[in-house]
XYZ file of C-alpha atoms in Angstrom:
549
model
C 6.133 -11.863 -16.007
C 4.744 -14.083 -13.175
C 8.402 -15.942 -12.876
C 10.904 -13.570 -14.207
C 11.619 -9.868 -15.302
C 12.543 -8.823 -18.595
C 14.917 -5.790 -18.775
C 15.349 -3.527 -21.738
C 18.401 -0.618 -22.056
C 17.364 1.826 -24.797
C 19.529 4.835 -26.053
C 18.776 7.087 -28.928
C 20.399 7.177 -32.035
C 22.577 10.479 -31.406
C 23.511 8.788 -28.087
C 24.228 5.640 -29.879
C 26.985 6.934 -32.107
C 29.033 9.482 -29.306
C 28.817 6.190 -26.885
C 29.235 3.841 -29.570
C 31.081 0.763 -27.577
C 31.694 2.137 -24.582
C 30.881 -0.186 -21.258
C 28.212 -0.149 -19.223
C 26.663 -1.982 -15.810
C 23.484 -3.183 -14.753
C 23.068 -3.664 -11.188
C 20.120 -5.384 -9.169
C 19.957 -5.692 -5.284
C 18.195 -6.128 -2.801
C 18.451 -4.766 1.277
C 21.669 -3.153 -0.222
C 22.570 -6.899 -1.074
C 23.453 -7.534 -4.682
C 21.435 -10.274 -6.486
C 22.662 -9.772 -9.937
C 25.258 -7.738 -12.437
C 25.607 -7.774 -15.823
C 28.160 -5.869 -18.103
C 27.683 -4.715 -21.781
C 29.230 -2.910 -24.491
C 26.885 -0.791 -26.542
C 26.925 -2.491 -29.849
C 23.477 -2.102 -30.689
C 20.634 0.775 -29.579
C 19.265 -1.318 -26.885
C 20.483 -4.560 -24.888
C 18.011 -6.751 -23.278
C 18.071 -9.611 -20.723
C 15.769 -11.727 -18.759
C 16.396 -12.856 -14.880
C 14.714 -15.503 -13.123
C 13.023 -13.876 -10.059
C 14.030 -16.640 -7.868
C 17.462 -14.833 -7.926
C 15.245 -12.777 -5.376
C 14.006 -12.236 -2.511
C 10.219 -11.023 -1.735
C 10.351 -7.179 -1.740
C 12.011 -3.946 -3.927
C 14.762 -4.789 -5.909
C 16.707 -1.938 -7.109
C 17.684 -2.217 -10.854
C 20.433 0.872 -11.671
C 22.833 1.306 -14.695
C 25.496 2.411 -14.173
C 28.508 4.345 -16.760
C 32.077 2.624 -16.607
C 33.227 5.653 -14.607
C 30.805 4.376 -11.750
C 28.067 7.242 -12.377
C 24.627 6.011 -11.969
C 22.681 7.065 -15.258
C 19.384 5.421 -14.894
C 16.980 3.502 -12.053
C 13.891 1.320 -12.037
C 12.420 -0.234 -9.069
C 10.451 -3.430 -8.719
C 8.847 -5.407 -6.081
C 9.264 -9.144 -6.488
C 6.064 -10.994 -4.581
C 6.991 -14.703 -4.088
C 4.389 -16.565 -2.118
C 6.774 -17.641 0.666
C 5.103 -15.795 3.462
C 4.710 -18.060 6.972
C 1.545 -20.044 7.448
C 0.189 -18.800 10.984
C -2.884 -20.790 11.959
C -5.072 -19.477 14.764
C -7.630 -21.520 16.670
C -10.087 -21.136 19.315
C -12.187 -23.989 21.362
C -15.558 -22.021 20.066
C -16.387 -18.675 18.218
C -18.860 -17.080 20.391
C -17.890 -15.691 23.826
C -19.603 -13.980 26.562
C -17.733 -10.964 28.100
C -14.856 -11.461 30.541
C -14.859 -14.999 29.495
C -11.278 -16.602 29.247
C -10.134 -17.018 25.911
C -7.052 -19.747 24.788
C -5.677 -19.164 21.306
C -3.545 -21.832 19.993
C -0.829 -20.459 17.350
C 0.519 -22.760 14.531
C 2.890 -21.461 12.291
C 4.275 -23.319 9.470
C 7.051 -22.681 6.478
C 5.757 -22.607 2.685
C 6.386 -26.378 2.420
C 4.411 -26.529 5.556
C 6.848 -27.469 7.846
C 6.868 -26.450 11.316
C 9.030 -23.609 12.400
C 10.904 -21.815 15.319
C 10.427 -17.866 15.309
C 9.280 -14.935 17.194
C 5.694 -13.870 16.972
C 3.953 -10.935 18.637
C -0.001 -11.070 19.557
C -2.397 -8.082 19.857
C -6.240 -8.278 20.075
C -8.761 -5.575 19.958
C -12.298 -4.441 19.400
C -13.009 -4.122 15.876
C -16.369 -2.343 17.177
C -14.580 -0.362 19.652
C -11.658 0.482 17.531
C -12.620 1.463 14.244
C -11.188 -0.933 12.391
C -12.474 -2.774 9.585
C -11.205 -4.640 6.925
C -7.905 -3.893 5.498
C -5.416 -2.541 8.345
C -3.178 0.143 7.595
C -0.239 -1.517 8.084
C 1.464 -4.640 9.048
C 5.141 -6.578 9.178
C 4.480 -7.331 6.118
C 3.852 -3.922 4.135
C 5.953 -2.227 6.654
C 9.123 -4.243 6.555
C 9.070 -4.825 2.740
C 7.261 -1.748 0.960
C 6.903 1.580 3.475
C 9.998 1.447 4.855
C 11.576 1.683 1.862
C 9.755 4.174 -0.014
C 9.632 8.040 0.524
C 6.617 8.547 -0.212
C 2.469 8.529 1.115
C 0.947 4.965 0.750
C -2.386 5.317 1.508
C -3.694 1.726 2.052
C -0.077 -0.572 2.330
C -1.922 -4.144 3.446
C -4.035 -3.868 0.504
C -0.772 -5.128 -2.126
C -0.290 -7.486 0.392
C -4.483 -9.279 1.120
C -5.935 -11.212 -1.648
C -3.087 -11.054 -3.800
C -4.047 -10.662 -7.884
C -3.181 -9.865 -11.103
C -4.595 -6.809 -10.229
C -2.886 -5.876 -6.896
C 0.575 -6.985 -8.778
C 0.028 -4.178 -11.451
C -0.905 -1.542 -8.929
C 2.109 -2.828 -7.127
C 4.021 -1.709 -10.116
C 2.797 1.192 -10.675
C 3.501 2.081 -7.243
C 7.287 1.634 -7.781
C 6.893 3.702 -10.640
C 5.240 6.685 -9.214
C 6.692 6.789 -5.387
C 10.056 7.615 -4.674
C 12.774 5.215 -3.223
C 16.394 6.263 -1.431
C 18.726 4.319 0.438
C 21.752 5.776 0.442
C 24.043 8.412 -2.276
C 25.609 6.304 -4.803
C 28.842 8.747 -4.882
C 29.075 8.896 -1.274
C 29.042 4.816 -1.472
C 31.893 5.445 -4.334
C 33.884 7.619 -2.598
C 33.733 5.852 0.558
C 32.098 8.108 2.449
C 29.186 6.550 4.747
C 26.699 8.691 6.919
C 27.170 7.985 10.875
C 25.284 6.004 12.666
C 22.699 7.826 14.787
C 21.569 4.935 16.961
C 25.152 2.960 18.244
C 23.867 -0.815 19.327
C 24.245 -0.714 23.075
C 25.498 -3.664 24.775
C 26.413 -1.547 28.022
C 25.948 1.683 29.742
C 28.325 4.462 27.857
C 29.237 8.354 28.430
C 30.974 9.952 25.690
C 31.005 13.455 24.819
C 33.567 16.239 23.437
C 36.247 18.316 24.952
C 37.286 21.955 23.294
C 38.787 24.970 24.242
C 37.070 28.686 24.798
C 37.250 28.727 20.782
C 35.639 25.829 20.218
C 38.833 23.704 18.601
C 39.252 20.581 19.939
C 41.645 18.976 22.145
C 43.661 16.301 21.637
C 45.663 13.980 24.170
C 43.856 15.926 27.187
C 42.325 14.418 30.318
C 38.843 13.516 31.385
C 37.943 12.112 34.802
C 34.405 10.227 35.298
C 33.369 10.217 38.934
C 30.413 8.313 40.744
C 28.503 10.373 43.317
C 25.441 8.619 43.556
C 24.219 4.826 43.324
C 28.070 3.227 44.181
C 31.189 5.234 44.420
C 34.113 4.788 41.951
C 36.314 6.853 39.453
C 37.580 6.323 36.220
C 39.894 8.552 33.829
C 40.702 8.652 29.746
C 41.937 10.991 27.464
C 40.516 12.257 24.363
C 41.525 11.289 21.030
C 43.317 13.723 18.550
C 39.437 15.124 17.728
C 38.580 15.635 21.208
C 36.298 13.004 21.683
C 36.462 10.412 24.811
C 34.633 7.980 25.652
C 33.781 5.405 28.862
C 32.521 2.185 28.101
C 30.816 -0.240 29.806
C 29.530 1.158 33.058
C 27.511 -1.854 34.280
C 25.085 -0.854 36.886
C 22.404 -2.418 38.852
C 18.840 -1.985 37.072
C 17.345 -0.225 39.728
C 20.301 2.200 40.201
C 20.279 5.497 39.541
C 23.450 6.597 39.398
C 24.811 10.421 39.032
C 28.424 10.840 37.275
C 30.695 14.024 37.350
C 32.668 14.406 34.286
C 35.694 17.169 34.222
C 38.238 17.940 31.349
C 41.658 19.597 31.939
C 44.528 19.872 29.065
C 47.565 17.916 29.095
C 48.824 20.659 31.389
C 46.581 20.339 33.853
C 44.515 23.880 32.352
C 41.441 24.385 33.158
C 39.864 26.372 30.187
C 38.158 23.641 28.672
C 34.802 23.118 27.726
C 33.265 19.637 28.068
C 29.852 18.534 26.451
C 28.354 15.585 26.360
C 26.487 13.314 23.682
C 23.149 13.607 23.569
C 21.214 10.829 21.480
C 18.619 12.277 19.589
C 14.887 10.867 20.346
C 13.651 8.345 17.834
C 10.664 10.386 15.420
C 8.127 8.072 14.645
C 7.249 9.371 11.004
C 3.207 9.856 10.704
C 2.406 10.620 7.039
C -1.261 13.167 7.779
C -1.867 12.877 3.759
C -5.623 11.497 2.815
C -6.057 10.237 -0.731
C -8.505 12.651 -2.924
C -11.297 10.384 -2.748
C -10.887 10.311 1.029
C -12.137 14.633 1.148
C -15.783 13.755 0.796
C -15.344 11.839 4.519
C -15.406 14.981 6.779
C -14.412 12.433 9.919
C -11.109 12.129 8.589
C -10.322 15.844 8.176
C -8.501 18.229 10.246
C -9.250 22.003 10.048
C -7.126 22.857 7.732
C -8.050 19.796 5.709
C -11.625 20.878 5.532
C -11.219 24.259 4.845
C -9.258 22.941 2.047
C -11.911 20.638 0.793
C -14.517 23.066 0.571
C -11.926 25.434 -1.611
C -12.029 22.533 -4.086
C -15.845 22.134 -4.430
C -15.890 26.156 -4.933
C -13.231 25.170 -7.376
C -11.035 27.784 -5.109
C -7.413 27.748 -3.549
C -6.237 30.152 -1.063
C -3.587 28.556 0.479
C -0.775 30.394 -1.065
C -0.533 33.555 1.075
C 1.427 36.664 0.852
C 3.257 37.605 3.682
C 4.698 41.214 4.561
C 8.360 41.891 5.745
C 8.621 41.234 9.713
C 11.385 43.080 11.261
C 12.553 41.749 14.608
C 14.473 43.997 16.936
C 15.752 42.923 20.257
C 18.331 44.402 22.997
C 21.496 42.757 23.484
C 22.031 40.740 26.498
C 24.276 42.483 29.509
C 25.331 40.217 31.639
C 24.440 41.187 35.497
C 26.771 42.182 38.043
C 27.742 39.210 40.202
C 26.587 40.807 43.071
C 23.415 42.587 42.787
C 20.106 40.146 42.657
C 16.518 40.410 44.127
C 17.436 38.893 47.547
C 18.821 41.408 50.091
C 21.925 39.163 51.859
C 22.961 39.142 55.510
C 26.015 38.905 54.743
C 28.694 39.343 51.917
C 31.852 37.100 52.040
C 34.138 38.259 49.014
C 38.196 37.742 50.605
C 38.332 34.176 48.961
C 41.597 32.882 48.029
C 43.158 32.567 44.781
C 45.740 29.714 45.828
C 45.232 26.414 47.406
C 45.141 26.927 51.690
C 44.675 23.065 51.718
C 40.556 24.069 52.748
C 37.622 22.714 51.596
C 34.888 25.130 50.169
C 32.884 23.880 53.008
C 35.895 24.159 55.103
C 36.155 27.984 54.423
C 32.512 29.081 54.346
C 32.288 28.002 58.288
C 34.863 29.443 59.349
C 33.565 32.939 57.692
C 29.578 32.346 57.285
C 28.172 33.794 60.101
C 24.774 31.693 61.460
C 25.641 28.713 59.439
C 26.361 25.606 60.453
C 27.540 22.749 58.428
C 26.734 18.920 59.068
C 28.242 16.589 56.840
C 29.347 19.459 54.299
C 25.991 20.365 54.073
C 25.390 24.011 55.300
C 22.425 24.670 57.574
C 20.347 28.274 58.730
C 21.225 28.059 62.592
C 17.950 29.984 62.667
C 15.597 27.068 61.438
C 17.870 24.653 63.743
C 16.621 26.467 66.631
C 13.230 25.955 65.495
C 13.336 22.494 64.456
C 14.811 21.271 67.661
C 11.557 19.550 68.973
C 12.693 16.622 67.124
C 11.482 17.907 63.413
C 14.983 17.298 60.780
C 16.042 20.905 59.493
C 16.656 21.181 55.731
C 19.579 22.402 54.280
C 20.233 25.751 52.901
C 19.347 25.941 48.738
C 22.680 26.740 46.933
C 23.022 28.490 43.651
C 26.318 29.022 41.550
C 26.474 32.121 39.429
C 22.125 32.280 39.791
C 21.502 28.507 38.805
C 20.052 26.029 41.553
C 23.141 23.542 42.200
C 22.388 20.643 44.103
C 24.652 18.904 46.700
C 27.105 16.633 44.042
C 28.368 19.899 41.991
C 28.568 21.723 45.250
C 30.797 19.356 46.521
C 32.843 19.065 43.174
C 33.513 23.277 43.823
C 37.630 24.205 43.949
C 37.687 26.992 46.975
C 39.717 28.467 44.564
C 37.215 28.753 41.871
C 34.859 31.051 44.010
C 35.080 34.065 43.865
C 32.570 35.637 46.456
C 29.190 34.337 48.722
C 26.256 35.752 50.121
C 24.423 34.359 52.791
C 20.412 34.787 53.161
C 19.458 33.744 56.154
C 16.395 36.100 57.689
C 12.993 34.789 56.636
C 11.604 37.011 53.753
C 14.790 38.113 52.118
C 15.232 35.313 49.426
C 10.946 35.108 49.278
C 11.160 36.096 45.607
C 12.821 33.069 44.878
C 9.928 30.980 46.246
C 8.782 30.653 50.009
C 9.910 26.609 49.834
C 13.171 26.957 48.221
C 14.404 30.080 50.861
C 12.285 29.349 53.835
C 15.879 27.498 54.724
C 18.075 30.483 53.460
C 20.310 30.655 50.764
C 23.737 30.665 49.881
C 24.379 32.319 46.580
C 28.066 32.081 45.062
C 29.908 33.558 42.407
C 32.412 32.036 40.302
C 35.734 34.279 39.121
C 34.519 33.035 35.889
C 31.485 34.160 35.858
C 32.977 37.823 37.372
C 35.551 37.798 35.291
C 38.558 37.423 37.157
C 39.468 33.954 35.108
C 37.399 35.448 32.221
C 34.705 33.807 30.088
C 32.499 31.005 31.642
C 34.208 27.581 31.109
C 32.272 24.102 31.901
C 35.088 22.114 32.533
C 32.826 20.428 35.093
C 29.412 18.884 34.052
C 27.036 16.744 35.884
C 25.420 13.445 34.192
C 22.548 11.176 35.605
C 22.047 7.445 34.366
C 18.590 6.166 35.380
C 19.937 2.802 34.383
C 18.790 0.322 31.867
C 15.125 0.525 30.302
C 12.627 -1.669 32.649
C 10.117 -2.813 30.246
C 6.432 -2.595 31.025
C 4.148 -5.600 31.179
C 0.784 -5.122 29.571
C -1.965 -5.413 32.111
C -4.639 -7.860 31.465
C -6.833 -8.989 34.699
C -7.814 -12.352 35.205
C -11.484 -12.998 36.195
C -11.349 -16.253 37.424
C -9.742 -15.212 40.946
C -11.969 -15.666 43.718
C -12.419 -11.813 44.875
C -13.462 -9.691 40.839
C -14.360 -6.382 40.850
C -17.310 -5.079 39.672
C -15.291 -1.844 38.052
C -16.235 -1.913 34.239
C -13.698 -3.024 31.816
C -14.644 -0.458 28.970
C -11.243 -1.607 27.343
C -10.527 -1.253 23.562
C -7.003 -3.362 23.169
C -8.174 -6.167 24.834
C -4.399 -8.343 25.187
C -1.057 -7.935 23.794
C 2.155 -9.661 24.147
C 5.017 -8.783 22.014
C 7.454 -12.317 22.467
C 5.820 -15.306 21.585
C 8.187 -17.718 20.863
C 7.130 -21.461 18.942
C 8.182 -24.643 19.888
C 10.242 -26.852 17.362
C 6.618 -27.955 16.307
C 6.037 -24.587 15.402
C 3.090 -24.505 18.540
C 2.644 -21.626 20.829
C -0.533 -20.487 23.235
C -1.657 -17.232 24.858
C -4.869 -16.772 27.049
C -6.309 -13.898 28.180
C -9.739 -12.167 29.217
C -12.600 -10.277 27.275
C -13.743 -7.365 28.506
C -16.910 -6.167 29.306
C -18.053 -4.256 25.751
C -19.683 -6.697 23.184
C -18.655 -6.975 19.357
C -16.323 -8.780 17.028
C -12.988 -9.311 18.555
C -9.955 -9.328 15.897
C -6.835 -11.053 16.745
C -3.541 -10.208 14.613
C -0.355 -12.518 14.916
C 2.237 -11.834 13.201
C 6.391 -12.057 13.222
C 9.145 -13.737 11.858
C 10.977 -16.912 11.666
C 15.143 -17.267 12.163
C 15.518 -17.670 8.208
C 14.189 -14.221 8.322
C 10.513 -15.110 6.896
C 7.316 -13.052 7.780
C 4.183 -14.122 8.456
C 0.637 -12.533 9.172
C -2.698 -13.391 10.232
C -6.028 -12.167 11.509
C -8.964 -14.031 12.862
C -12.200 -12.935 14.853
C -14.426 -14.349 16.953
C -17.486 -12.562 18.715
C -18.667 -11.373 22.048
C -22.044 -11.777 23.045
């Protein structure tokens, strides 16, 4: 009813007399905030009850009945359409404008009792012509906070429930939450206490976290992980991991225009270094299209893929061949050997293999010039004497590319090496050897060195040692809109569809706010859209057009 819904619990008789008096719960809520509960015995085959819908907010409320053991038996959705929306008023000084004209848009926005308001609005304005877009949009705060992210399934027009509101778009609305599908979370996982993680932390600060195992893949506990700074500011900071494993640095302020490159490393309690440290990766946000067309939508060939027409002209030969057999595929493949350490493409000049096992005090860098023949090292950084000789007229030489165990290393993990960890080096230094590798990455020479890990002298590879760049905190873009009125304008033709957009418009106490911006140079109906929400958490949404002549 058009101010409250009635609510009817029905069993059948043979249901009736095995749960004769037993207890049951009815449930409504809202943004997994309960509105309303209600408790019964079952004296009769049916209990019914009436609720105000002002209990409410506008949107789905979620109306489930639940046994006295907890189990949910029964669900019905319904979407409760106050008219409390915001009252955004949008004026311009005329409706006519020629192109690359200025335009000022005054914004008034307004509560349901019309009072002013304070809130956060976003503007975007386009060419309707240019576009494609007519009428109805496809979406907007309104349908998508309160209706499509909620529901599982394919709404094919959302703003229509939501523009000239009837009796008619209120049944349709219904019969929407009847036929589409809505989930928020497990009701037994809610029981037993058992919540789903949280795939997007709020960040307040820069973090590294990750996950330190052994060669087996068990965690752990108690053991030590140092963070180290080796680009964008030097410093060094230590932890250990909880009793899963996991560590964790927190707030690593940095500069906004600072990259900065950290080396993590993970040891046990003992000081071992057969560990095996990853870190977390957040997983990109997937912006969920829904490519479904309603039926009456096939006879429009513009809005079809491939597929989609191929499947459209199977229905008007009243045909379907989409279901396909498919034959057994049998996939065979060679097992991986892994290479010996010291046979690749590149012929070497020379082979360095007596590298100690125990600490000598020496520096990887230390050691290789003392035994690399024709390499010279500046600032730990080794260097082809060769291309030294040649770059003397003033021309800086580059340094030789290194690779650990065949992958490109750059200078940072190079310098994090243990001499002890290395188990041989070969040195490329004649022009030609190390071409296969790519003229600019060995024109140099190359230094190519071998882990006891990776030859098996310490056995299995084990990253103990990874290396992590920050590129800082996001820098957000500014939408570019030119301004014609300067006194130099180019003459370059504004063909531009989105004409303006600004995403944080914020009103006055009066509820006022202004933009301006510039048309372009194509002609048509311009279509501005405003639309946000207030701090008592109220939406609003409006479009208005003017034309460009």
């Amino acid at each position: 009813q058009p101010d409250s819904i009635s609510i009817r619990v029905a069993s059948s008789a043979k249901l009736f007399e095995t749960k004769k008096g037993a207890r049951y719960y009815l449930l409504a809520q809202a943004g997994a905030k309960v509105y309303y509960t209600a408790d019964f015995k079952l004296l009769s085959q049916s209990f019914t009850t009436r609720i105000d819908k002002q209990r409410f907010p506008t949107g789905i409320v979620q109306f489930t009945l639940f046994a006295e053991n907890g189990e949910p038996l029964n669900e019905r959705i319904a979407f409760i359409q106050h008219n409390d929306q915001l009252k955004i008023g949008i004026s311009t000084a005329k409706e006519v404008y020629a192109t690359r004209q200025k335009v000022n848009i005054a914004i008034k926005v307004a509560d349901k009792d019309s009072k002013p308001v304070v809130g956060s609005f976003s503007a975007a304005v386009i060419n309707e012509d240019l576009a494609g877009i007519k009428g109805i949009s496809e979406n907007s705060i309104l349908s998508n906070l309160l209706l499509t992210s909620d529901i599982k399934g394919y709404i094919e027009n959302p703003d229509y429930y939501f523009t000239n509101i009837s009796d008619k778009t209120r049944a349709d609305l219904d019969l929407l939450m009847l036929t589409q599908g809505f989930h928020r979370f497990e009701r037994k996982q809610v029981i037993d206490k058992s919540y789903p993680a949280l795939n997007y932390e709020p960040e307040n600060s820069l973090t590294v976290s990750g996950n330190i195992k052994t060669l087996g893949g068990k965690p752990i506990p108690n053991s030590k992980i140092m963070l180290y700074s080796v680009k964008g500011g030097w410093f060094k900071l230590d932890t250990l991991a909880d009793e899963n494993g996991k560590f964790t640095f927190k707030r690593l302020i940095t500069d906004q225009d600072t990259i900065i490159k950290y080396i993590v490393q993970g040891r046990t309690s003992t000081n071992g270094k057969n560990v095996v440290v990853t870190l977390d990766t957040i997983a990109p946000f997937k912006s969920w299209k829904n490519n479904a067309i309603a039926y009456e939508q096939l006879s429009d060939t513009t809005l079809l893929t491939l597929y989609q027409k191929q499947i459209a002209q199977q229905f008007k030969s009243n045909i379907d061949k989409r279901t396909i057999q498919l034959r057994e595929v049998v996939i065979k493949d060679k097992r991986d050997v892994a290479p010996d350490p010291f046979e690749h493409p590149a012929n070497p000049d020379q082979v360095i293999k007596d590298f100690p096992k125990d600490g000598t005090g020496l520096t990887l860098s230390q050691f290789l010039q003392q035994h690399a023949r024709g390499v010279m090292f500046m600032n730990n950084r080794p260097y082809n004497t060769r291309m030294i000789a040649r770059t003397a007229g003033g021309v800086s030489p580059k340094p030789m590319q290194i690779l650990l165990d065949g992958a490109y290393i750059d200078y940072d993990v190079y310098m994090s090496l243990n001499l002890t960890d290395i188990e041989s080096a070969e040195i490329v230094r004649t022009t030609g050897k190390g071409v296969i590798y790519g003229t600019d990455r060995s024109s140099s020479g190359m230094v190519f060195l071998t882990s006891r890990r990776h030859s098996g002298s310490y056995g299995p590879p084990t990253p103990d040692v990874i290396t992590y760049q920050s590129n800082g905190f996001y820098k957000a873009r500014e939408f570019y809109s030119p301004k014609y009125d300067a006194t130099s304008v180019t003459r370059q033709p504004d063909l531009r569809t989105t004409i303006y957009w600004k995403p944080d418009i914020v009103t006055d106490k009066d509820g006022n706010a202004a933009v301006s911006f510039f048309n372009a140079d194509a002609k048509g109906t311009y279509r501005v859209l405003i639309e946000g929400i207030d701090v008592d958490g109220n939406l609003g949404h409006q479009v208005y057009t003017y034309k460009v002549e």
